Structures are given as C-alpha cells and as structure tokens.
CSV table of C-alpha atoms in Angstrom, one decimal:
chain,number,residue,atom,x,y,z
A,1,LEU,CA,13.0,-51.6,8.8
A,2,ILE,CA,13.1,-47.9,7.8
A,3,LYS,CA,15.3,-45.6,9.8
A,4,LEU,CA,14.5,-41.9,9.7
A,5,ARG,CA,17.1,-39.3,10.3
A,6,ASP,CA,16.9,-37.0,13.3
A,7,PRO,CA,14.8,-33.8,12.7
A,8,ALA,CA,16.7,-30.8,11.5
A,9,ILE,CA,17.2,-27.9,13.8
A,10,ILE,CA,15.9,-24.8,12.2
A,11,ASN,CA,17.6,-21.6,13.2
A,12,GLU,CA,15.6,-18.5,12.7
A,13,SER,CA,17.7,-16.0,10.8
A,14,THR,CA,18.7,-13.0,12.7
A,15,ALA,CA,17.7,-9.7,11.2
A,16,SER,CA,19.4,-6.4,11.8
A,17,PRO,CA,17.5,-4.5,14.6
A,18,ASP,CA,16.4,-2.0,12.0
A,19,TYR,CA,14.4,-4.7,10.3
A,20,GLU,CA,12.9,-6.6,13.3
A,21,PHE,CA,9.5,-4.9,12.6
A,22,LEU,CA,9.2,-7.0,9.4
A,23,LYS,CA,8.6,-10.1,11.6
A,24,ILE,CA,5.3,-8.7,12.9
A,25,ASP,CA,1.9,-9.9,12.0
A,26,VAL,CA,0.7,-8.4,8.7
A,27,SER,CA,-2.5,-7.0,10.2
A,28,ARG,CA,-4.4,-3.8,9.5
A,29,THR,CA,-1.6,-1.8,11.2
A,30,HIS,CA,0.6,-2.4,8.2
A,31,ARG,CA,-1.9,-2.3,5.4
A,32,ILE,CA,-3.5,0.6,3.5
A,33,ASN,CA,-6.6,0.6,1.3
A,34,PHE,CA,-6.6,2.8,-1.8
A,35,SER,CA,-10.0,3.7,-3.3
A,36,TYR,CA,-11.0,5.0,-6.7
A,37,LEU,CA,-13.7,7.6,-7.1
A,38,ALA,CA,-15.2,6.1,-10.2
A,39,TYR,CA,-16.4,3.2,-8.1
A,40,PRO,CA,-19.6,3.6,-5.9
A,41,PRO,CA,-19.3,4.4,-2.2
A,42,GLY,CA,-18.9,1.2,-0.2
A,43,ASP,CA,-17.4,-0.6,-3.2
A,44,GLU,CA,-14.6,1.9,-4.1
A,45,ILE,CA,-11.5,0.0,-2.9
A,46,LEU,CA,-9.1,-0.4,-5.8
A,47,PHE,CA,-6.5,-2.4,-4.0
A,48,THR,CA,-4.8,-2.8,-0.6
A,49,LEU,CA,-1.0,-2.7,-0.2
A,50,SER,CA,1.2,-3.9,2.6
A,51,ALA,CA,2.9,-0.9,4.2
A,52,PHE,CA,6.4,-1.8,5.4
A,53,ASP,CA,8.3,1.4,4.4
A,54,HIS,CA,8.2,2.5,8.1
A,55,PRO,CA,8.4,0.4,11.3
A,56,GLU,CA,5.1,1.8,12.5
A,57,GLY,CA,3.5,1.2,9.1
A,58,GLY,CA,3.7,3.4,6.0
A,59,ILE,CA,4.3,3.3,2.3
A,60,HIS,CA,6.3,5.4,-0.1
A,61,HIS,CA,4.0,8.1,-1.7
A,62,GLU,CA,5.5,8.0,-5.2
A,63,LEU,CA,5.3,4.2,-5.3
A,64,VAL,CA,1.6,4.4,-4.5
A,65,LEU,CA,1.0,7.0,-7.2
A,66,SER,CA,2.9,4.8,-9.7
A,67,VAL,CA,0.9,1.7,-8.9
A,68,CYS,CA,-2.4,3.7,-9.1
A,69,ALA,CA,-1.3,5.2,-12.5
A,70,ILE,CA,-0.6,1.7,-13.9
A,71,VAL,CA,-3.8,0.2,-12.6
A,72,THR,CA,-5.8,3.1,-14.1
A,73,ASP,CA,-4.1,3.1,-17.5
A,74,ASN,CA,-1.2,5.4,-16.6
A,75,CYS,CA,-3.0,8.5,-15.8
A,76,GLU,CA,-0.8,11.5,-15.2
A,77,GLY,CA,-1.5,14.4,-12.9
A,78,SER,CA,-3.3,12.3,-10.4
A,79,PHE,CA,-3.2,12.7,-6.6
A,80,LEU,CA,-4.3,11.1,-3.3
A,81,SER,CA,-6.6,12.5,-0.7
A,82,LEU,CA,-7.9,11.3,2.7
A,83,THR,CA,-11.6,11.6,1.8
A,84,ARG,CA,-13.7,11.1,-1.3
A,85,GLU,CA,-14.2,14.9,-1.7
A,86,GLY,CA,-10.9,15.9,-0.2
A,87,GLY,CA,-8.1,17.9,-1.7
A,88,ARG,CA,-4.6,16.7,-2.4
A,89,ILE,CA,-2.7,15.4,0.6
A,90,GLU,CA,0.3,17.5,1.7
A,91,ALA,CA,3.1,15.0,1.2
A,92,GLY,CA,6.2,15.1,-1.0
A,93,LEU,CA,6.8,12.3,-3.5
A,94,ASP,CA,9.5,10.9,-1.3
A,95,ASP,CA,7.4,11.0,1.9
A,96,VAL,CA,6.0,7.9,3.6
A,97,LEU,CA,2.2,7.8,3.8
A,98,ALA,CA,1.1,6.7,7.2
A,99,THR,CA,-1.2,3.8,8.0
A,100,GLY,CA,-4.3,4.3,10.1
A,101,HIS,CA,-6.6,5.6,7.4
A,102,ASP,CA,-7.4,4.9,3.7
A,103,TYR,CA,-6.5,7.1,0.7
A,104,PHE,CA,-8.6,8.1,-2.3
A,105,TYR,CA,-7.1,8.2,-5.8
A,106,HIS,CA,-8.1,11.2,-7.9
A,107,VAL,CA,-7.5,11.5,-11.6
A,108,PRO,CA,-7.6,14.8,-13.6
A,109,HIS,CA,-10.7,15.8,-15.6
A,110,PRO,CA,-11.6,15.2,-18.3
A,111,ASN,CA,-11.2,11.6,-17.2
A,112,LYS,CA,-9.2,9.9,-20.0
A,113,CYS,CA,-8.5,6.8,-18.0
A,114,ALA,CA,-9.8,3.4,-18.9
A,115,ILE,CA,-11.3,2.6,-15.5
A,116,GLY,CA,-14.7,4.2,-14.9
A,117,SER,CA,-14.8,6.1,-18.2
C-alpha cells in the first residue's frame, strides 16, 4: 500500500501594489515590435520586446536603442521613428516608449552595419 502525502497549499506571493501590473496577461498591450528598414515592408520586424517599464505598457528608450545597436552590429547614431519614413521620435534616452504602436529603427548613412548591408 502506498500512502501519498496531502497536497501542498500554494500561497501566491504578494507583490507590492506598485508591481501588481506584472501579474497581467502578457498580451499585445505590453509588447512592442521594433522594425528594421533594411528588411522589406511586411517582413521588417527585427524583434518584439515585452514592455513592463510602465504599468500601462512601455519600455525604456535607451535600453531599446542598446538592444537595436547590438543586434545590428553596434551601430552608433541610430534612432527610432513611428513610421518607415518618419523622423526621430521626440523622447529622451531616459523616457519610456509607450505601447500601442510599433517603432522603426534607423541607422546612419552610409550604412556600415552588418544587417542589410
């Protein structure tokens, strides 16, 4: 005869109210696509990041630029825009980029980066 122990009671850890938003479903509301112009339209997504730097969804601007630079062979002088042809977004490096739209990663010309060159 095998005797099993009683099931364990799992207590969900309590988070500070400031971090309760981290328990939400990781849906489109907390994800941002970053596209690269060297890729053709419709196939330009370079990567998607979870955006939990703000309760309503957002990600640190300088972090995104650093990730983009690493993925594209450490390009310097790059910037993000809201459209393929758009200009630099007006955001400081310490600002949080909002969810709700995608961003395009631009590299300086002449393009000396490995991807797309």
